[in-house]
CSV table of C-alpha atoms in Angstrom, one decimal:
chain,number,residue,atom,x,y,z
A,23,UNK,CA,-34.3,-152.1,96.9
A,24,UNK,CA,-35.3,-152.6,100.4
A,25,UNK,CA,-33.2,-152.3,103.5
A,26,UNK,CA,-33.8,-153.8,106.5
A,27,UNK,CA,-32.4,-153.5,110.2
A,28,UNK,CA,-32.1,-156.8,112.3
A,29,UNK,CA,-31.1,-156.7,116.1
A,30,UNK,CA,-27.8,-158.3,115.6
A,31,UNK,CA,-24.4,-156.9,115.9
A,32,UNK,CA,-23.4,-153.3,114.7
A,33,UNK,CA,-22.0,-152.5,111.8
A,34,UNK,CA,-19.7,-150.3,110.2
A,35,UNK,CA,-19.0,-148.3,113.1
A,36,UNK,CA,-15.7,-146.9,114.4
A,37,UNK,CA,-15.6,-149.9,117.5
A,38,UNK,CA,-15.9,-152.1,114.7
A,39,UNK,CA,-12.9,-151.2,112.6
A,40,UNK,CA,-10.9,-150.5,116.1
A,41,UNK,CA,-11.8,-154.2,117.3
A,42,UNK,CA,-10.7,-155.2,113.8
A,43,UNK,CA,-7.0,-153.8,113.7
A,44,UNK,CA,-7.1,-155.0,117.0
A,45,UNK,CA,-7.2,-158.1,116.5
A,46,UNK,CA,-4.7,-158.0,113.3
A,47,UNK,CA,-2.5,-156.2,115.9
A,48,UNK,CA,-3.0,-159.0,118.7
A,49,UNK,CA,-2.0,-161.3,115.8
A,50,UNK,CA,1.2,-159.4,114.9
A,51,UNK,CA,2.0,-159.4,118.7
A,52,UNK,CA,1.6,-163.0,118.7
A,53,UNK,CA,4.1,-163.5,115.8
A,54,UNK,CA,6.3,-160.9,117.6
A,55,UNK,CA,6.7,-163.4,120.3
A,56,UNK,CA,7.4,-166.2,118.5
A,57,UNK,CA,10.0,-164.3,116.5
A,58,UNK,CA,11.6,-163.1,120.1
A,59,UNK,CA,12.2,-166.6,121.0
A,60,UNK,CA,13.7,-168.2,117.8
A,61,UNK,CA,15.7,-165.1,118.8
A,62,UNK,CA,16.4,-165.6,121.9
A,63,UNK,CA,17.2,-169.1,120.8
A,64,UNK,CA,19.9,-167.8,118.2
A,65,UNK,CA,21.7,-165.5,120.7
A,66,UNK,CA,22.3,-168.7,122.6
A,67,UNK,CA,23.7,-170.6,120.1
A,68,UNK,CA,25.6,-167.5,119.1
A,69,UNK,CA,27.0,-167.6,122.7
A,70,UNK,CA,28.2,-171.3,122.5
A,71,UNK,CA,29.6,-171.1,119.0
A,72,UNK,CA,31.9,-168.1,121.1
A,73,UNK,CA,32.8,-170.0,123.8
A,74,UNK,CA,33.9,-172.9,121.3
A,75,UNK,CA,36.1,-170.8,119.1
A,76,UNK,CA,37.4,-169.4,122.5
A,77,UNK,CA,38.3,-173.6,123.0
A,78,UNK,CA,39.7,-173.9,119.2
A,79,UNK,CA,42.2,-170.9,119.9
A,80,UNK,CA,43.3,-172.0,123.4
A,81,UNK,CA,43.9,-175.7,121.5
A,82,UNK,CA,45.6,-173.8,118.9
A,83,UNK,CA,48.4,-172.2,120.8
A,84,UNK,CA,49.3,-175.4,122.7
A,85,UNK,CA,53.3,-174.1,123.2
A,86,UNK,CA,52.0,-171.2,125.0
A,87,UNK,CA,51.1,-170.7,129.0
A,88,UNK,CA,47.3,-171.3,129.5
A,89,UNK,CA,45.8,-168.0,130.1
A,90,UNK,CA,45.0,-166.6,133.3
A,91,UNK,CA,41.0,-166.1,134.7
A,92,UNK,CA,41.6,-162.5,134.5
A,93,UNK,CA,42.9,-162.9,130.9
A,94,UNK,CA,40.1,-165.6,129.4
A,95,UNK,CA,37.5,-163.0,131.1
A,96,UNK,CA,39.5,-160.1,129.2
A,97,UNK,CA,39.7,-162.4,125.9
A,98,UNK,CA,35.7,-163.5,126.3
A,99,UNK,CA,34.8,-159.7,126.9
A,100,UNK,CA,36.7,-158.7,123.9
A,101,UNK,CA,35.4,-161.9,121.2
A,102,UNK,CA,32.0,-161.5,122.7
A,103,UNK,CA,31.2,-158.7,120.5
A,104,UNK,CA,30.3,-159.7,116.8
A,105,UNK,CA,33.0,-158.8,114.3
A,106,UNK,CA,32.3,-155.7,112.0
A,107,UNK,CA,31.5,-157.6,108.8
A,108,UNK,CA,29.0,-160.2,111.3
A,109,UNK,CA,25.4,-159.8,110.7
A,110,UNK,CA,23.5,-158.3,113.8
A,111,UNK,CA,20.1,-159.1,114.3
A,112,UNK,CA,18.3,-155.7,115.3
A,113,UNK,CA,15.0,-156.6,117.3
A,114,UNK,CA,11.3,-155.4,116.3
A,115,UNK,CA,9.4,-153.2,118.0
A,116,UNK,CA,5.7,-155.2,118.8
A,117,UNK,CA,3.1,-152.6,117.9
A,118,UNK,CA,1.5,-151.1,121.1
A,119,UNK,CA,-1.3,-148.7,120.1
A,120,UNK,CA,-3.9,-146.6,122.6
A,121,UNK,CA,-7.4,-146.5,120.6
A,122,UNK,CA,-7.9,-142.8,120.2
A,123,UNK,CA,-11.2,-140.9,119.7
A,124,UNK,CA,-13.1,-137.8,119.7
A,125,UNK,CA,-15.0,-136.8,122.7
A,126,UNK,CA,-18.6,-136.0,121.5
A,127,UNK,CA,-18.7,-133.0,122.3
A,128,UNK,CA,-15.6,-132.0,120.1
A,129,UNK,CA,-17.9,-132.7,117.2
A,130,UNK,CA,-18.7,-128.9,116.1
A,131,UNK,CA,-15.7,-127.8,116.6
A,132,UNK,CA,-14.2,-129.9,114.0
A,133,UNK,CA,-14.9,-128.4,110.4
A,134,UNK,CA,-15.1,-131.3,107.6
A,135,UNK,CA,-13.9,-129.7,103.8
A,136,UNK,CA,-14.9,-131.3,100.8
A,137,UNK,CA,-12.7,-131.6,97.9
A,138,UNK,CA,-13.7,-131.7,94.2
A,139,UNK,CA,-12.3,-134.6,92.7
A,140,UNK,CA,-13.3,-136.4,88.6
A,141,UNK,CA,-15.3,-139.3,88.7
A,142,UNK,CA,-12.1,-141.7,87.6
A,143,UNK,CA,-10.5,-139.7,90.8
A,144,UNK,CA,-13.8,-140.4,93.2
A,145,UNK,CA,-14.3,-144.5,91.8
A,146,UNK,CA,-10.7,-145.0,92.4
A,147,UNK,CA,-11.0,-143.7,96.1
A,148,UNK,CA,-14.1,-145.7,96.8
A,149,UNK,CA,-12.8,-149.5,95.3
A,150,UNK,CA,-9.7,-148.6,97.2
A,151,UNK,CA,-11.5,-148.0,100.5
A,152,UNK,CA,-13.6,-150.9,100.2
A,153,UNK,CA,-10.9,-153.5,99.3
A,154,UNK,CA,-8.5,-152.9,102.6
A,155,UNK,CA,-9.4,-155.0,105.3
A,156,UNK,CA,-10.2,-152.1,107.9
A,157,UNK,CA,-12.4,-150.0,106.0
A,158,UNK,CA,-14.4,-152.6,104.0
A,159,UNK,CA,-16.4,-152.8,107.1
A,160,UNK,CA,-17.7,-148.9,106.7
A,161,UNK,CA,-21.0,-148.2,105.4
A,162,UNK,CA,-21.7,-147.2,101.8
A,163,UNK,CA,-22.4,-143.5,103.0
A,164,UNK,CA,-19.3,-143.2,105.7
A,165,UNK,CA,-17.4,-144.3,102.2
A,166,UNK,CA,-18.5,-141.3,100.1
A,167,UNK,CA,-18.1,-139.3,103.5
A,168,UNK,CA,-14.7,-140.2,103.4
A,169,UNK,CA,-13.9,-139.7,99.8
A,170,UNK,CA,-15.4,-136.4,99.7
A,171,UNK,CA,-13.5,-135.1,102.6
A,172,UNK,CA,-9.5,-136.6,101.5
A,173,UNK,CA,-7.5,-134.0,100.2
A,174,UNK,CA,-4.8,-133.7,97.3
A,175,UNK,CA,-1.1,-134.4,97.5
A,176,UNK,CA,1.6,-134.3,95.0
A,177,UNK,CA,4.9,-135.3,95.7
A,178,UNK,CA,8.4,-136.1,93.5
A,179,UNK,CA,10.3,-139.3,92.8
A,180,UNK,CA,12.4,-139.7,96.2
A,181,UNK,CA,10.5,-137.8,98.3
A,182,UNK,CA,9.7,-139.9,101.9
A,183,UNK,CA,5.8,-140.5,102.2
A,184,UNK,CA,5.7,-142.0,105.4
A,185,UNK,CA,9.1,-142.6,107.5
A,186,UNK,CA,9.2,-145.8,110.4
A,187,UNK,CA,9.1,-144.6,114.1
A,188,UNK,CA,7.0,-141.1,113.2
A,189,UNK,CA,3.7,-140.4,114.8
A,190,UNK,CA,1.3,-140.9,112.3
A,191,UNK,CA,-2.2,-139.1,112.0
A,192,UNK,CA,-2.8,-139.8,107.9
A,193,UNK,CA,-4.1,-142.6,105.6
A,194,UNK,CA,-3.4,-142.1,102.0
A,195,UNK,CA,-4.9,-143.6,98.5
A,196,UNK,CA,-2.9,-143.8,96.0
A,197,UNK,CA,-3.8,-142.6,92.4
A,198,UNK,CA,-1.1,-142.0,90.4
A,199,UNK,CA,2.5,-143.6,90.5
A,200,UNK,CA,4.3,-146.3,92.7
A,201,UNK,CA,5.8,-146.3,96.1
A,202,UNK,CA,8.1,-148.6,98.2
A,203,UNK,CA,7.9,-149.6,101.3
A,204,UNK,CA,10.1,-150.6,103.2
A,205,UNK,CA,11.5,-151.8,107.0
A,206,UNK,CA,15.2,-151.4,108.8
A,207,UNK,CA,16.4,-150.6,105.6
A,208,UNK,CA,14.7,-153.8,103.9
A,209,UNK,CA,12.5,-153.4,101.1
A,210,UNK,CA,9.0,-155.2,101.7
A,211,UNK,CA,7.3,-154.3,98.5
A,212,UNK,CA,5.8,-151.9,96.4
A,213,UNK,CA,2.3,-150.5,95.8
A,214,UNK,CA,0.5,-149.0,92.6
A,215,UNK,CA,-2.5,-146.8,91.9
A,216,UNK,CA,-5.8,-147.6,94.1
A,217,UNK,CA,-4.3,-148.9,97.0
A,218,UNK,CA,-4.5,-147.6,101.1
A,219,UNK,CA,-1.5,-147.4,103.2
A,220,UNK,CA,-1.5,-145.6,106.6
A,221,UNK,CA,-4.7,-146.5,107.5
A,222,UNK,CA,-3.3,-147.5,111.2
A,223,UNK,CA,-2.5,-143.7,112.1
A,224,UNK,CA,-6.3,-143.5,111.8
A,225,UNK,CA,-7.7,-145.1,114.1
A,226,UNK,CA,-4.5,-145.7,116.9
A,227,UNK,CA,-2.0,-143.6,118.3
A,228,UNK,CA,0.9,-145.2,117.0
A,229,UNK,CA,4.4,-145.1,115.3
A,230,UNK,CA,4.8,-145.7,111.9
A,231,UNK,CA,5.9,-149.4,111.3
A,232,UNK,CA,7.2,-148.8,108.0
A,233,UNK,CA,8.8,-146.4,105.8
A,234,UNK,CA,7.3,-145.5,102.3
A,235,UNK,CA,9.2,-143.6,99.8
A,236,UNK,CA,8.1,-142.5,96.3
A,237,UNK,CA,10.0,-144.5,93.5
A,238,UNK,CA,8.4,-142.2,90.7
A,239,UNK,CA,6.2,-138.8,91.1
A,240,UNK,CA,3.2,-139.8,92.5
A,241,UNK,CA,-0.7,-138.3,93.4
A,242,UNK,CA,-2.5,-139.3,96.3
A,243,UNK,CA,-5.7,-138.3,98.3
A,244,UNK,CA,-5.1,-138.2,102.7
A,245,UNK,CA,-7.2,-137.6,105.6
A,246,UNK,CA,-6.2,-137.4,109.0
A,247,UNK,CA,-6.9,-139.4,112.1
A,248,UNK,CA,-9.8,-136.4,113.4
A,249,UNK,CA,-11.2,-135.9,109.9
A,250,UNK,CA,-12.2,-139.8,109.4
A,251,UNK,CA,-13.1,-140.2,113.3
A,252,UNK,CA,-15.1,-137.2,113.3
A,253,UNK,CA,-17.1,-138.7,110.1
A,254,UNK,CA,-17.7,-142.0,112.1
A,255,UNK,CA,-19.2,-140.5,114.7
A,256,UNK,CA,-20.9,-137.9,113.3
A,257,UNK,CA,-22.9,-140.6,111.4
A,258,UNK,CA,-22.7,-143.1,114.2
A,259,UNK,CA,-24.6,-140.4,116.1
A,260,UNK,CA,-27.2,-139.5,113.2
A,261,UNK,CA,-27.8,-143.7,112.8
A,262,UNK,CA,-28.1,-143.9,116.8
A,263,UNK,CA,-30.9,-141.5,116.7
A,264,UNK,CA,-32.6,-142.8,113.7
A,265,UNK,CA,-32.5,-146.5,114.9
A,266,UNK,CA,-34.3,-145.2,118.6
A,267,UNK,CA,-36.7,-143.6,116.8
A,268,UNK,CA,-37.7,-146.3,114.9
A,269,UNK,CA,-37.4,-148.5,118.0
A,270,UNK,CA,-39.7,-145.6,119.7
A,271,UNK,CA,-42.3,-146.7,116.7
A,272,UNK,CA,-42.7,-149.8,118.0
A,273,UNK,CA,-45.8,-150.5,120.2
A,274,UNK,CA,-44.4,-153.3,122.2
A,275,UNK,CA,-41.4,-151.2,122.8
A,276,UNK,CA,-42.5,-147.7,123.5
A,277,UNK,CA,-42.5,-149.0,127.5
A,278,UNK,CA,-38.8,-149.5,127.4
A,279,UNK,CA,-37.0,-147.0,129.5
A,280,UNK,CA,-34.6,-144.6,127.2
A,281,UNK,CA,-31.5,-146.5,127.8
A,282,UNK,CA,-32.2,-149.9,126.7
A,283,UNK,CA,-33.5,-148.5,123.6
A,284,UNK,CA,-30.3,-146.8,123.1
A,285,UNK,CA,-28.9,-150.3,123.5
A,286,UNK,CA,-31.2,-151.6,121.2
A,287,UNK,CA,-30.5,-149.4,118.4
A,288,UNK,CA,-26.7,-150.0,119.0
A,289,UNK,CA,-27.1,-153.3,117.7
A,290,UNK,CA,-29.5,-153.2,115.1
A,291,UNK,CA,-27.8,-154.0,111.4
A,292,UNK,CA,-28.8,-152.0,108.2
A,293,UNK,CA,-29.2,-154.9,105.7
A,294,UNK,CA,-30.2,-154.5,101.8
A,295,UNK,CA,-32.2,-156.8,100.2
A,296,UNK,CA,-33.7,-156.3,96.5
A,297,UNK,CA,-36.6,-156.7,95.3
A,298,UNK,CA,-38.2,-160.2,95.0
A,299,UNK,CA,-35.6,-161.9,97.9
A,300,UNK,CA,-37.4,-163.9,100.9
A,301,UNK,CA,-36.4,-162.0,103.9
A,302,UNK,CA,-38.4,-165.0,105.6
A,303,UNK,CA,-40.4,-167.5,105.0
A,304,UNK,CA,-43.4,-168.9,106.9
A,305,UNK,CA,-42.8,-172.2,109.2
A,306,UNK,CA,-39.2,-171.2,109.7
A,307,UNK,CA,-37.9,-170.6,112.7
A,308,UNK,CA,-37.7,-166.9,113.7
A,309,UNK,CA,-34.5,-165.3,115.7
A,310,UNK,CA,-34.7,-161.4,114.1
A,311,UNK,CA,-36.8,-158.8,114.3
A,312,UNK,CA,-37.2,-156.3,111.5
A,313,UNK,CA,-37.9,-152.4,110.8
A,314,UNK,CA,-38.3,-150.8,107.3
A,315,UNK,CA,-36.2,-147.8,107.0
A,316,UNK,CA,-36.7,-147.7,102.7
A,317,UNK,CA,-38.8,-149.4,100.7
A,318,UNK,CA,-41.9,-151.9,100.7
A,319,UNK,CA,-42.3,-155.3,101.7
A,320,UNK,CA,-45.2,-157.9,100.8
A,321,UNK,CA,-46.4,-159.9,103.3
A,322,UNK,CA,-48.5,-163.2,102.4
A,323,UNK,CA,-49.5,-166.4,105.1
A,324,UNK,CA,-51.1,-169.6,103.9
A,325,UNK,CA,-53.6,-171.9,105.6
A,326,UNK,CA,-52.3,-175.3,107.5
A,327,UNK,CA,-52.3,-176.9,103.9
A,328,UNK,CA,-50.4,-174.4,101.9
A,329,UNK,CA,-53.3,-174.1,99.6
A,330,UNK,CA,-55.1,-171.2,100.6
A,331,UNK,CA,-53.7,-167.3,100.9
A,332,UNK,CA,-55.1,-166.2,104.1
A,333,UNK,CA,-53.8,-162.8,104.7
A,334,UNK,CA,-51.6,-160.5,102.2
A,335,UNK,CA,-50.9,-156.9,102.9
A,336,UNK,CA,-47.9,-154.4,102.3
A,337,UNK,CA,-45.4,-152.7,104.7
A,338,UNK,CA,-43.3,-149.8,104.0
A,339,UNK,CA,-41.1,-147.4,105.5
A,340,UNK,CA,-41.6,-147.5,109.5
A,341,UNK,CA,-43.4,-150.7,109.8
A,342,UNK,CA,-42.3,-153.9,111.1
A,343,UNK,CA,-42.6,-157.0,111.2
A,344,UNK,CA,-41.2,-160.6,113.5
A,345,UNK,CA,-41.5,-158.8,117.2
A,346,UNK,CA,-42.2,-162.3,118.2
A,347,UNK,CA,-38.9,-163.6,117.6
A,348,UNK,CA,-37.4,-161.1,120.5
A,349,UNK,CA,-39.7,-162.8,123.1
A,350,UNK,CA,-38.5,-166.2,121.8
């Protein structure tokens, strides 16, 4: 197995996962909006089909005096309402979330604990993780991180999980059992063994948009919003430093002042390959430059003619390889 880093974007970092849910949250706004017109749309119509049963009563009593200003104001003000048994229409609050994170040098003062879980308990935790849409993004080490430092919760048939319009802090995984969740009173669905919910609280500031209620005795493993940003960082921080030293390796680099090699290593994406893949191929045109953090590449040229091996050697942890392609 060989991996690779390519200056590209960044991956699996806590920016990443925040400009994710930000986007799904921009999304949600934008259906928010529509939502508040058809809305708006309907409390018109609302209005008019008032007015016109105000009309149909008024035609109604045609024996009786027409009703004074004062009185159709009185009557309007008192139909206006809708009647107990009508339907109201309760509006949404639009998610509106602050991205919250650790100050750097909060780091050490922020004790991770690691919980012993089985191996069905650890597997379950991990597929979970990398199957929801915000933290399949997360590296395969900030993973285990993660799963090592959620804790156990037990709770009854009944009992309230998460309840809409709370702060939340927590994501959970589910193991064991099924819950509901649920909106203004309205059932949504329901979710088994192996799936996240939560997982906003972690990485925003925000109220819960949903409530989630146990509908038998269930198990499930949290962590809070400064446990899971604390791992990001703390491993954003260890790749930072890794990435600039291997940039420091670099001959053609080692001019670069400190902060544009800090830049450089923000950037660079950790890519596996296995053993026997092309990473490139001779005559193609070259847009990435690579460094070897773990284990050995072979590299081979030909002549003009493609029938004579000209040079063949072997790289390995530290070297690198298409510098070129950063100078264009």
């Amino acid at each position: 197995m060989l991996v690779h880093m390519a200056v590209s974007k960044s991956a699996g970092t806590l920016r990443d996962l925040q400009l994710a849910l930000q986007l799904k949250i921009e999304e949600l706004r934008q259906r928010d909006a529509l939502i508040d017109e058809l809305e708006l749309e309907l409390d018109t119509k609302d209005d008019v089909i008032r007015q016109l049963q105000l009309e149909m009563d008024r035609h109604r009593r045609p024996s009786q005096n027409p009703p004074t200003a004062a009185e159709r104001a009185s009557t309007a003000a008192v139909q206006n309402p809708p009647a107990p048994d009508e339907p109201q229409r309760t509006k949404r609050q639009a998610i509106s979330a602050e991205p919250s994170a650790l100050d750097p040098s909060q780091l050490s003062d922020v004790t991770l604990t690691s919980y012993c879980k089985s191996k069905e308990s650890s597997e379950l935790i991990q597929r979970a993780l990398m199957d929801n849409d915000f933290m399949k993004h997360l590296e395969q080490g900030q993973i285990l991180t993660i799963m090592d430092c959620m804790s156990p919760t037990s709770l009854a048939k009944g009992c309230c999980v998460i309840q809409e319009g709370d702060d939340g802090s927590t994501v959970y995984v589910l193991e064991e059992g099924k819950v509901e969740v649920s909106k203004q009173g309205k059932t949504i669905c329901s979710i088994g063994p192996g799936k996240v919910f939560g997982e906003l609280a972690i990485l925003y500031n925000c109220t819960r948009t949903a409530t989630v209620t146990a509908l038998t005795d269930i198990k499930l493993w949290a962590i809070d919003r400064q446990g899971f940003q604390t791992i990001m960082m703390r491993t954003g921080l260890i790749k930072l430093s890794q990435y600039t030293d291997f940039l420091r390796s670099v001959p053609s680099l080692q001019s670069l002042p400190e902060d544009v090699l800090s830049k450089l290593a923000d950037v660079l994406e950790e890519t596996h390959y296995s053993e026997g893949d092309y990473i490139i191929r001779q005559g193609a045109t070259g847009d990435t430059f690579f460094i070897i953090s773990e284990g050995q590449v072979k590299v081979s040229q030909q002549n003009a003619a493609g029938d004579e091996l000209l040079v063949e050697k072997s790289l390995s942890k530290g070297d690198w390889f298409g510098e070129q392609a950063l100078e264009g």
